[in-house]
Short mmCIF file of C-alpha atoms in Angstrom, two decimals:
data_model
loop_
_atom_site.label_atom_id
_atom_site.label_comp_id
_atom_site.label_asym_id
_atom_site.label_seq_id
_atom_site.Cartn_x
_atom_site.Cartn_y
_atom_site.Cartn_z
CA LYS A 164 -19.56 11.75 6.81
CA THR A 165 -15.99 11.25 5.76
CA SER A 166 -14.45 10.04 2.53
CA SER A 167 -11.09 8.45 1.94
CA SER A 168 -9.32 7.32 -1.19
CA SER A 169 -8.60 3.68 -0.63
CA LEU A 170 -7.88 0.36 -2.27
CA ILE A 171 -10.06 -2.65 -1.77
CA SER A 172 -7.44 -5.34 -1.59
CA SER A 173 -9.55 -8.32 -0.67
CA ILE A 174 -13.05 -8.96 -1.94
CA LYS A 175 -14.31 -12.53 -1.86
CA PRO A 176 -14.39 -14.45 -4.10
CA SER A 177 -12.02 -12.39 -6.25
CA ARG A 178 -8.94 -10.60 -4.91
CA LYS A 179 -8.94 -7.59 -7.18
CA GLN A 180 -7.95 -4.06 -6.26
CA THR A 181 -10.30 -1.20 -7.04
CA ALA A 182 -9.90 2.50 -6.29
CA VAL A 183 -12.79 3.58 -4.06
CA ARG A 184 -13.88 6.14 -1.53
CA ILE A 185 -15.39 5.01 1.75
CA GLY A 186 -17.96 7.13 3.57
CA ILE A 187 -19.28 6.64 7.08
CA ASN A 188 -22.43 8.13 8.57
CA ASN A 189 -25.20 7.09 10.94
CA LEU A 190 -26.63 4.79 8.26
CA GLY A 191 -23.40 2.82 7.85
CA PHE A 192 -20.47 2.38 5.49
CA HIS A 193 -20.77 3.52 1.88
CA ILE A 194 -18.36 2.35 -0.83
CA VAL A 195 -18.18 4.67 -3.86
CA SER A 196 -16.19 4.29 -7.06
CA LYS A 197 -13.35 6.80 -7.09
CA GLU A 198 -13.35 6.83 -10.88
CA THR A 199 -17.08 7.36 -11.53
CA ASN A 200 -18.27 8.58 -8.10
CA ILE A 201 -21.08 6.02 -8.35
CA PRO A 202 -22.16 4.25 -5.12
CA LEU A 203 -21.13 0.60 -5.24
CA GLN A 204 -22.50 -0.74 -1.97
CA SER A 205 -23.70 0.31 1.47
CA TYR A 206 -23.51 -1.68 4.71
CA PRO A 207 -25.43 -0.86 7.92
CA LEU A 208 -23.14 -0.32 10.93
CA ASN A 209 -24.83 -3.06 12.96
CA THR A 210 -23.95 -5.69 10.32
CA MET A 211 -20.23 -4.90 10.23
CA ASP A 212 -17.06 -5.33 12.28
CA TRP A 213 -13.90 -3.30 11.72
CA ASP A 214 -10.31 -3.06 12.85
CA MET A 215 -7.16 -1.17 11.99
CA ILE A 216 -3.43 -1.76 11.61
CA GLU A 217 -2.20 1.71 12.53
CA ASN A 218 1.45 1.47 11.54
CA LYS A 219 0.44 0.29 8.04
CA ASN A 220 -2.52 2.68 7.54
CA ILE A 221 -4.89 -0.24 6.97
CA PHE A 222 -8.60 -0.25 7.85
CA GLY A 223 -10.34 -3.64 7.74
CA LEU A 224 -14.06 -4.02 7.28
CA LYS A 225 -16.01 -7.30 7.30
CA THR A 226 -19.56 -8.51 7.66
CA LYS A 227 -20.39 -10.10 11.00
CA ASP A 228 -21.39 -13.31 9.21
CA GLY A 229 -17.99 -13.42 7.50
CA SER A 230 -19.38 -13.32 3.95
CA LEU A 231 -17.41 -10.21 2.99
CA ASN A 232 -13.97 -9.01 4.00
CA MET A 233 -12.40 -5.77 2.70
CA THR A 234 -9.12 -4.06 3.47
CA PHE A 235 -8.62 -0.35 2.78
CA GLN A 236 -5.14 1.12 2.61
CA THR A 237 -5.37 4.82 3.50
CA LYS A 238 -3.65 7.42 5.64
CA GLN A 239 -7.09 8.10 7.11
CA ALA A 240 -7.39 4.60 8.65
CA PRO A 241 -7.27 5.99 12.23
CA LEU A 242 -10.02 8.53 11.39
CA LEU A 243 -12.20 5.85 9.76
CA HIS A 244 -11.77 3.57 12.77
CA SER A 245 -12.53 6.38 15.23
CA LEU A 246 -15.63 7.59 13.34
CA ALA A 247 -17.00 4.08 12.90
CA SER A 248 -16.54 3.33 16.60
CA GLN A 249 -18.16 6.63 17.59
CA MET A 250 -21.13 6.02 15.28
CA LYS A 251 -21.53 2.52 16.73
CA LYS A 252 -21.61 3.89 20.30
CA GLU A 253 -24.19 6.51 19.31
CA LEU A 254 -26.35 3.90 17.56
CA GLU A 255 -26.20 1.63 20.62
CA ALA A 256 -27.17 4.55 22.91
CA VAL A 257 -30.16 5.48 20.76
CA THR A 258 -31.27 1.86 20.49
CA LYS A 259 -31.07 1.48 24.28
CA LEU A 260 -32.99 4.74 24.82
CA VAL A 261 -35.79 3.64 22.48
CA LYS A 262 -35.95 0.22 24.13
CA ASP A 263 -36.12 1.81 27.60
CA GLN A 264 -38.85 4.20 26.49
CA LYS A 265 -40.92 1.32 25.09
CA GLN A 266 -40.64 -0.52 28.41
CA ASP A 267 -41.77 2.62 30.30
CA ASP A 268 -44.65 3.38 27.92
CA PRO A 269 -46.14 0.27 26.25
CA ILE A 270 -48.11 2.46 23.80
CA LEU A 271 -44.85 3.38 22.00
#
């Protein structure tokens, strides 16, 4: 899990900026208030898409259905992008393994 001080610069429907930390683990993305350290929201990896603008230290996170779009400005944008992509690959590998095992042994 990693944390990064960031600014949410685009939350629909408002466009306010809020100081947050973003954590990533095998369960997904976790947005935590920087001021109070209280969890604000969590999003499963398989429901999100992400991208990065490296030269501007920006990490973008949005729901696959387009209902939420957030932009985090942080020097750790490359790390966030790398960790999220790695977690996604691991999740896909485990999902495939479980699916293959179920096909080989219908009792599972």
